């Protein structure tokens, strides 16, 4: 992991962003349409979720929050 961090120091923030973020060539209207489609898909997905799946997702969310809390306090 240390070698990766050293590589990031060699480049500016702008260069890193350009290498990892793909440019978007959509109009504002297309972005809004895509946003609506994604929202409908998420709603559909949550409606079809079982209680067991919901509980697992909540537990995973709690797990990650605890891990983040521990990392923040030990760094």
Coordinates of N, CA and C in Angstrom, one line a residue:
X1 N 0.8 -1.2 0.0 CA 0.0 0.0 0.0 C 0.9 1.3 0.0
X2 N 2.0 1.2 0.6 CA 2.9 2.4 0.7 C 3.3 2.8 -0.7
X3 N 3.6 1.8 -1.6 CA 4.0 2.2 -2.9 C 2.9 2.9 -3.7
X4 N 1.7 2.6 -3.5 CA 0.6 3.3 -4.1 C 0.5 4.7 -3.6
X5 N 0.6 4.9 -2.3 CA 0.6 6.2 -1.8 C 1.7 7.1 -2.3
X6 N 2.9 6.5 -2.5 CA 4.0 7.3 -3.0 C 3.7 7.7 -4.5
X7 N 3.1 6.8 -5.2 CA 2.7 7.1 -6.6 C 1.8 8.3 -6.7
X8 N 0.8 8.3 -5.8 CA -0.2 9.4 -5.8 C 0.5 10.8 -5.5
X9 N 1.6 10.8 -4.7 CA 2.3 12.0 -4.4 C 3.0 12.6 -5.7
X10 N 3.3 11.8 -6.6 CA 4.0 12.2 -7.8 C 3.1 13.1 -8.8
X11 N 1.8 13.0 -8.6 CA 0.9 13.6 -9.5 C 0.0 14.7 -8.7
X12 N -0.4 15.7 -9.5 CA -1.3 16.7 -8.9 C -2.7 16.2 -8.7
X13 N -3.5 16.8 -7.9 CA -4.9 16.4 -7.7 C -5.6 16.4 -9.0
X14 N -5.4 17.4 -9.8 CA -6.1 17.5 -11.1 C -5.7 16.3 -12.0
X15 N -4.4 15.9 -12.0 CA -4.0 14.8 -12.9 C -4.6 13.5 -12.4
X16 N -4.7 13.4 -11.1 CA -5.3 12.2 -10.5 C -6.8 12.1 -10.8
X17 N -7.5 13.2 -10.7 CA -8.9 13.3 -11.0 C -9.2 12.9 -12.5
X18 N -8.4 13.5 -13.3 CA -8.6 13.2 -14.8 C -8.3 11.8 -15.1
X19 N -7.4 11.1 -14.4 CA -7.1 9.7 -14.7 C -8.1 8.7 -14.1
X20 N -8.9 9.2 -13.1 CA -9.9 8.3 -12.5 C -11.3 8.6 -12.8
X21 N -11.6 9.8 -13.2 CA -13.0 10.2 -13.4 C -13.2 10.4 -14.9
X22 N -14.2 9.7 -15.4 CA -14.5 9.8 -16.8 C -15.4 11.0 -17.1
X23 N -15.1 11.7 -18.2 CA -15.9 12.9 -18.5 C -17.3 12.5 -18.9
X24 N -18.2 13.4 -18.7 CA -19.6 13.1 -19.0 C -20.0 14.1 -20.2
X25 N -20.6 13.6 -21.2 CA -21.0 14.4 -22.3 C -22.5 14.5 -22.5
X26 N -23.2 14.4 -21.3 CA -24.6 14.5 -21.3 C -25.1 15.9 -21.1
X27 N -26.3 16.2 -21.6 CA -26.9 17.5 -21.4 C -27.6 17.4 -20.0
X28 N -28.0 18.5 -19.5 CA -28.6 18.5 -18.2 C -29.9 17.7 -18.2
X29 N -30.6 17.8 -19.3 CA -31.9 17.1 -19.5 C -31.6 15.5 -19.5
X30 N -30.6 15.1 -20.1 CA -30.2 13.7 -20.1 C -29.9 13.2 -18.7
X31 N -29.1 14.1 -18.0 CA -28.8 13.7 -16.6 C -30.0 13.6 -15.7
X32 N -30.9 14.5 -15.9 CA -32.2 14.4 -15.1 C -33.0 13.1 -15.4
X33 N -33.0 12.8 -16.7 CA -33.7 11.6 -17.2 C -33.1 10.4 -16.5
X34 N -31.7 10.3 -16.6 CA -31.0 9.2 -16.0 C -31.2 9.1 -14.5
X35 N -31.3 10.2 -13.9 CA -31.5 10.3 -12.4 C -32.9 9.7 -12.1
X36 N -33.9 10.0 -12.9 CA -35.2 9.5 -12.6 C -35.3 8.0 -12.8
X37 N -34.6 7.5 -13.9 CA -34.6 6.1 -14.1 C -33.9 5.3 -13.0
X38 N -32.8 5.9 -12.5 CA -32.0 5.2 -11.4 C -32.9 5.2 -10.2
X39 N -33.6 6.3 -9.9 CA -34.4 6.4 -8.7 C -35.5 5.4 -8.8
X40 N -36.1 5.2 -9.9 CA -37.2 4.2 -10.1 C -36.6 2.8 -9.9
X41 N -35.4 2.5 -10.4 CA -34.8 1.2 -10.2 C -34.5 0.9 -8.7
X42 N -34.1 1.9 -8.0 CA -33.8 1.8 -6.6 C -35.1 1.5 -5.8
X43 N -36.1 2.2 -6.2 CA -37.4 2.0 -5.5 C -37.9 0.6 -5.7
X44 N -37.8 0.2 -7.0 CA -38.2 -1.2 -7.4 C -37.4 -2.2 -6.6
X45 N -36.1 -2.0 -6.5 CA -35.3 -2.9 -5.8 C -35.6 -3.0 -4.3
X46 N -35.9 -1.8 -3.7 CA -36.2 -1.8 -2.3 C -37.6 -2.5 -2.0
X47 N -38.5 -2.3 -2.9 CA -39.8 -3.0 -2.7 C -39.7 -4.5 -2.8
X48 N -38.8 -5.0 -3.6 CA -38.7 -6.5 -3.7 C -37.8 -7.1 -2.7
X49 N -37.3 -6.3 -1.8 CA -36.3 -6.8 -0.7 C -37.1 -7.5 0.4
X50 N -36.5 -8.6 0.8 CA -37.1 -9.4 1.9 C -36.7 -8.7 3.2
X51 N -37.4 -9.1 4.3 CA -37.0 -8.6 5.6 C -35.6 -9.1 6.0
X52 N -35.3 -10.3 5.6 CA -33.9 -10.8 5.9 C -32.8 -10.0 5.2
X53 N -33.1 -9.7 4.0 CA -32.1 -8.9 3.2 C -32.0 -7.5 3.8
X54 N -33.1 -6.9 4.2 CA -33.1 -5.6 4.8 C -32.3 -5.6 6.1
X55 N -32.4 -6.6 6.9 CA -31.7 -6.8 8.1 C -30.2 -6.9 7.8
X56 N -29.8 -7.7 6.8 CA -28.4 -7.9 6.5 C -27.8 -6.6 6.0
X57 N -28.5 -5.8 5.2 CA -28.0 -4.6 4.8 C -27.8 -3.6 5.9
X58 N -28.8 -3.6 6.9 CA -28.6 -2.7 8.0 C -27.4 -3.1 8.9
X59 N -27.2 -4.4 9.0 CA -26.1 -4.9 9.8 C -24.7 -4.6 9.1
X60 N -24.7 -4.7 7.8 CA -23.5 -4.3 7.1 C -23.2 -2.8 7.2
X61 N -24.3 -2.0 7.1 CA -24.1 -0.6 7.3 C -23.5 -0.3 8.7
X62 N -24.0 -0.9 9.7 CA -23.5 -0.7 11.1 C -22.1 -1.2 11.2
X63 N -21.8 -2.3 10.6 CA -20.4 -2.8 10.6 C -19.4 -1.8 10.0
X64 N -19.8 -1.2 8.8 CA -18.9 -0.3 8.2 C -18.8 1.0 9.0
X65 N -19.9 1.4 9.6 CA -19.8 2.6 10.5 C -18.9 2.4 11.7
X66 N -18.9 1.2 12.3 CA -18.0 0.9 13.4 C -16.6 0.8 12.9
X67 N -16.3 0.2 11.8 CA -15.0 0.1 11.2 C -14.4 1.5 11.0
X68 N -15.2 2.4 10.4 CA -14.8 3.8 10.2 C -14.5 4.5 11.5
X69 N -15.3 4.3 12.5 CA -15.1 4.9 13.8 C -13.8 4.5 14.4
X70 N -13.5 3.2 14.3 CA -12.3 2.6 14.9 C -11.1 3.2 14.1
X71 N -11.2 3.2 12.8 CA -10.0 3.8 12.0 C -9.8 5.2 12.3
X72 N -10.8 6.0 12.5 CA -10.6 7.4 12.8 C -10.0 7.6 14.2
X73 N -10.2 6.8 15.1 CA -9.7 7.0 16.4 C -8.3 6.4 16.6
X74 N -7.8 5.6 15.7 CA -6.5 5.0 15.8 C -5.5 5.6 14.8
X75 N -6.0 6.5 14.0 CA -5.0 7.1 13.0 C -4.5 8.4 13.5

